[in-house]
XYZ file of N, CA and C in Angstrom:
357
model
N 11.935 11.865 16.413
C 12.676 11.289 17.511
C 13.405 12.333 18.143
N 13.262 12.180 19.220
C 14.057 13.508 20.167
C 15.597 13.010 20.511
N 16.456 14.097 20.247
C 17.787 13.817 20.595
C 18.201 14.411 21.865
N 18.689 13.316 22.263
C 19.424 13.425 23.395
C 20.320 14.430 23.813
N 20.532 16.220 23.991
C 21.169 17.224 24.134
C 21.676 17.426 25.410
N 21.462 16.137 26.384
C 22.071 16.724 27.864
C 21.570 17.594 28.483
N 20.105 18.830 27.343
C 19.321 19.619 28.636
C 18.407 19.011 28.802
N 18.099 19.778 30.183
C 16.811 18.959 30.568
C 16.018 20.495 30.362
N 14.551 20.110 30.101
C 13.445 21.444 29.561
C 13.328 21.798 31.102
N 13.485 23.844 31.314
C 13.282 23.953 32.181
C 11.756 24.082 32.101
N 11.163 23.981 33.723
C 10.285 24.270 34.497
C 8.384 24.785 33.755
N 7.679 24.304 34.081
C 6.740 25.559 33.652
C 6.635 26.947 34.638
N 7.378 27.156 35.190
C 7.120 27.897 35.990
C 8.390 28.990 35.793
N 9.424 28.215 35.501
C 10.623 29.022 34.643
C 10.230 29.684 33.238
N 9.458 28.849 32.555
C 9.137 29.220 30.821
C 7.988 30.582 31.349
N 7.306 29.997 31.816
C 5.911 31.232 32.608
C 7.065 32.486 32.609
N 8.090 32.647 33.590
C 8.592 33.979 33.989
C 9.576 34.137 32.702
N 10.304 33.391 31.890
C 10.654 33.735 31.184
C 9.854 35.064 29.955
N 8.868 34.150 30.000
C 7.767 34.416 28.815
C 7.296 35.955 29.268
N 6.990 36.343 30.064
C 6.267 37.474 31.019
C 7.692 38.371 30.765
N 9.096 38.347 31.088
C 9.919 38.980 31.462
C 9.997 39.740 29.599
N 9.556 38.488 28.550
C 10.239 39.060 27.263
C 8.906 39.992 26.802
N 7.894 39.387 27.294
C 6.866 40.097 27.119
C 6.702 41.596 27.330
N 7.484 41.697 28.594
C 7.531 43.344 28.841
C 8.359 44.320 28.113
N 9.841 43.482 27.284
C 10.395 43.842 26.526
C 10.161 43.668 25.277
N 8.764 43.342 25.185
C 8.382 43.530 23.569
C 7.798 44.937 23.263
N 7.709 45.715 23.993
C 7.742 46.842 23.859
C 8.736 47.703 23.390
N 8.750 48.787 22.211
C 10.006 48.719 21.457
C 10.623 49.654 22.738
N 9.732 50.888 23.349
C 9.467 51.394 24.389
C 10.268 51.315 25.266
N 9.659 50.538 26.030
C 10.373 50.166 27.040
C 11.715 49.067 27.199
N 11.741 48.743 25.393
C 13.249 47.786 25.305
C 13.887 48.957 25.193
N 13.878 50.122 24.546
C 14.877 51.451 24.832
C 15.308 52.118 25.824
N 14.070 51.921 26.917
C 14.660 52.853 28.002
C 15.316 51.546 28.928
N 14.995 50.449 29.331
C 16.328 49.067 29.708
C 17.539 49.662 28.886
N 17.346 50.014 27.517
C 19.057 49.755 26.882
C 19.374 50.993 27.733
N 18.598 52.135 27.886
C 19.315 53.618 27.763
C 19.583 53.239 29.528
N 18.816 52.559 30.688
C 19.440 52.426 31.963
C 20.610 51.469 31.780
N 20.988 50.720 31.232
C 22.269 50.028 30.947
C 23.153 50.722 31.189
N 23.362 52.132 30.175
C 24.300 53.015 30.335
C 24.510 53.468 31.382
N 23.598 53.986 32.100
C 23.566 54.341 33.775
C 22.377 55.019 34.254
N 22.306 55.028 35.591
C 20.838 55.782 36.032
C 20.425 56.937 35.097
N 19.263 57.058 35.287
C 18.355 58.134 35.219
C 16.898 58.913 35.411
N 16.503 59.252 35.503
C 15.356 60.011 35.994
C 14.300 60.157 34.959
N 12.990 60.088 35.172
C 11.824 60.558 34.657
C 12.323 61.520 33.145
N 12.295 62.006 33.592
C 12.383 63.716 32.209
C 13.524 62.488 31.324
N 14.846 62.611 31.845
C 16.123 62.218 31.715
C 15.603 60.776 30.173
N 14.817 60.181 30.997
C 14.496 58.949 30.181
C 13.485 59.519 28.989
N 12.594 60.486 29.379
C 11.424 60.646 28.307
C 12.320 61.419 27.023
N 13.240 62.217 27.882
C 13.965 62.694 26.749
C 14.711 62.184 25.564
N 15.948 61.172 26.020
C 16.196 60.367 25.648
C 15.223 59.110 24.528
N 14.211 58.771 24.819
C 13.223 57.812 24.363
C 12.351 58.495 23.380
N 12.454 59.907 23.540
C 11.144 60.480 22.802
C 10.097 60.192 23.204
N 9.350 59.906 24.371
C 8.267 59.275 24.619
C 8.193 60.563 25.734
N 6.998 60.958 26.285
C 6.292 61.408 26.846
C 6.353 61.264 28.307
N 6.169 62.342 29.193
C 6.393 61.462 30.216
C 5.619 60.824 31.011
N 4.517 61.184 31.357
C 3.178 59.999 31.108
C 3.687 58.719 30.698
N 3.690 58.988 29.736
C 3.558 56.929 29.280
C 5.353 56.629 29.848
N 6.482 57.570 29.518
C 7.517 56.304 29.936
C 7.502 56.468 31.252
N 6.227 57.594 32.640
C 6.287 56.728 33.750
C 5.922 55.442 33.893
N 4.897 55.339 32.873
C 3.841 54.185 33.178
C 4.785 53.299 32.861
N 5.741 52.992 31.638
C 6.677 51.697 31.336
C 7.534 51.777 32.696
N 7.801 52.745 33.248
C 8.638 52.332 34.239
C 8.257 51.222 35.636
N 7.180 52.093 35.782
C 6.478 51.168 36.609
C 5.946 49.910 36.294
N 5.782 49.175 35.460
C 5.725 47.870 34.758
C 7.022 47.265 34.994
N 8.292 48.203 34.326
C 9.187 47.643 34.774
C 9.962 46.949 36.139
N 9.509 47.979 36.552
C 9.774 48.053 37.978
C 8.912 46.861 39.416
N 7.473 46.720 39.114
C 6.773 45.020 39.419
C 7.305 43.847 38.539
N 8.192 44.452 37.875
C 8.643 42.611 37.225
C 10.651 42.540 38.021
N 10.150 44.135 38.198
C 11.956 43.544 38.675
C 12.833 43.768 37.885
N 12.756 44.204 37.175
C 13.876 44.825 36.042
C 14.744 45.993 36.423
N 13.948 47.053 36.808
C 14.515 47.749 36.843
C 14.397 48.419 38.527
N 14.918 49.258 39.595
C 14.107 50.064 41.014
C 14.485 51.769 41.019
N 14.229 52.110 41.683
C 14.772 53.289 41.960
C 14.943 53.405 43.076
N 15.599 54.516 43.069
C 15.928 55.327 44.740
C 15.648 56.989 44.414
N 15.742 57.730 45.581
C 15.062 59.242 46.156
C 16.748 59.771 45.854
N 16.795 60.595 45.368
C 17.772 61.471 45.009
C 17.014 63.027 45.400
N 17.110 63.462 46.527
C 16.275 64.893 46.670
C 14.568 64.930 46.224
N 14.477 66.107 45.329
C 13.271 65.236 45.079
C 12.401 64.098 43.634
N 14.154 63.761 43.166
C 13.456 63.440 42.294
C 14.017 61.699 42.695
N 13.002 60.941 41.431
C 13.472 59.436 41.466
C 14.497 59.487 40.579
N 15.898 58.272 40.602
C 16.633 57.364 39.580
C 16.726 56.809 39.731
N 16.333 55.860 38.495
C 16.179 54.870 37.831
C 17.262 53.915 37.697
N 17.275 52.345 37.798
C 18.436 51.890 37.470
C 18.266 50.629 37.432
N 18.697 49.352 36.401
C 18.447 48.279 36.004
C 19.053 47.251 37.212
N 18.179 46.136 38.011
C 18.218 45.675 38.874
C 18.494 44.055 38.164
N 18.821 43.719 36.954
C 18.692 42.838 36.154
C 20.267 42.825 35.603
N 21.001 42.851 35.900
C 22.261 42.463 34.616
C 22.200 41.951 34.122
N 21.339 40.499 34.439
C 21.184 39.757 32.964
C 20.721 39.580 31.333
N 19.206 40.808 32.041
C 18.380 41.253 31.090
C 19.181 42.360 30.187
N 19.953 42.873 31.432
C 20.629 43.933 30.163
C 21.904 43.559 29.234
N 22.008 42.339 29.596
C 22.863 41.710 28.539
C 22.418 41.310 27.632
N 21.189 40.541 28.155
C 20.315 39.972 26.858
C 20.321 41.397 26.056
N 19.196 42.361 26.181
C 19.075 43.318 25.126
C 19.925 43.970 24.420
N 21.130 43.491 25.623
C 22.359 44.320 24.721
C 22.549 43.819 23.652
N 22.801 42.654 23.661
C 23.490 41.349 22.532
C 22.497 41.383 21.560
N 20.560 41.526 22.061
C 20.096 41.112 20.568
C 20.006 42.532 19.975
N 20.184 43.680 20.492
C 19.596 44.461 19.652
C 21.143 45.806 18.903
N 22.234 45.145 20.198
C 23.566 45.114 19.379
C 23.816 44.727 18.385
N 23.249 43.310 17.744
C 23.517 42.425 16.777
C 22.561 43.389 15.646
N 21.246 43.210 15.872
C 20.085 43.861 14.996
C 20.691 45.202 14.528
N 21.420 46.222 15.477
C 22.176 47.148 14.906
C 23.231 47.464 14.353
N 24.374 46.037 14.137
C 25.107 46.339 13.329
C 24.764 45.350 12.317
N 23.443 44.012 12.493
C 23.110 43.676 10.864
C 22.542 45.162 9.742
N 21.757 45.954 10.637
C 21.397 47.005 9.886
C 22.709 47.725 9.309
N 23.434 47.760 10.165
C 24.801 49.204 9.507
C 25.335 48.064 7.692
N 25.060 46.555 8.494
C 25.682 45.968 7.403
C 24.847 46.055 6.208
N 23.220 46.363 6.233
C 22.402 45.666 5.395
C 22.557 47.468 4.386
N 22.893 48.631 5.038
C 22.771 49.840 4.847
C 23.582 50.574 3.609
N 24.345 49.501 3.213
C 25.683 49.329 1.965
C 24.847 48.785 1.357
N 24.175 48.100 0.975
C 23.561 46.874 0.265
C 22.549 47.432 -0.479
N 22.151 46.744 -2.062
C 21.225 47.389 -2.579
C 19.911 46.461 -1.826
N 18.628 47.489 -2.065
C 17.254 47.114 -1.689
C 16.722 45.775 -2.676
N 16.586 44.926 -2.109
C 15.826 43.879 -2.818
C 14.303 44.189 -2.573
N 13.321 44.382 -4.058
C 11.970 44.372 -3.408
C 11.841 43.255 -3.200
N 10.741 43.670 -2.347
C 10.134 41.983 -1.790
C 8.949 41.675 -3.027
N 8.570 40.632 -3.098
C 7.584 40.061 -4.159
C 8.816 39.872 -5.444
N 10.380 40.780 -5.736
C 10.346 40.119 -6.739
C 10.858 38.722 -7.574
N 10.811 38.455 -8.506
C 10.777 37.433 -8.673
C 12.808 36.976 -8.237
N 13.237 36.109 -8.600
C 14.597 35.671 -7.976
C 15.596 35.153 -9.370
């Protein structure tokens, strides 16, 4: 029997939109791009250098993120400057990645258990 928590289930449209956004962010490269843009604007060359990706690949990732409305760009002279267009997505990305980074740092000092080793 379902417990009444006072929360209503979101609509199918809202869930589909959330799934699409999480799907876009399921790529480590796109997640890294959003993480980098959360710190400030950048052009594609700067992003490619920071995330360690090839220029054409980073450009394709940025196109997908733009189409989804997660980032925007503006022209500055001959270059396109990209920035995050959805601060709520930045909050989610920073929260999750930051938490996992903290967990990794905490685990670094602990002895590692071998998988499959008896308890």
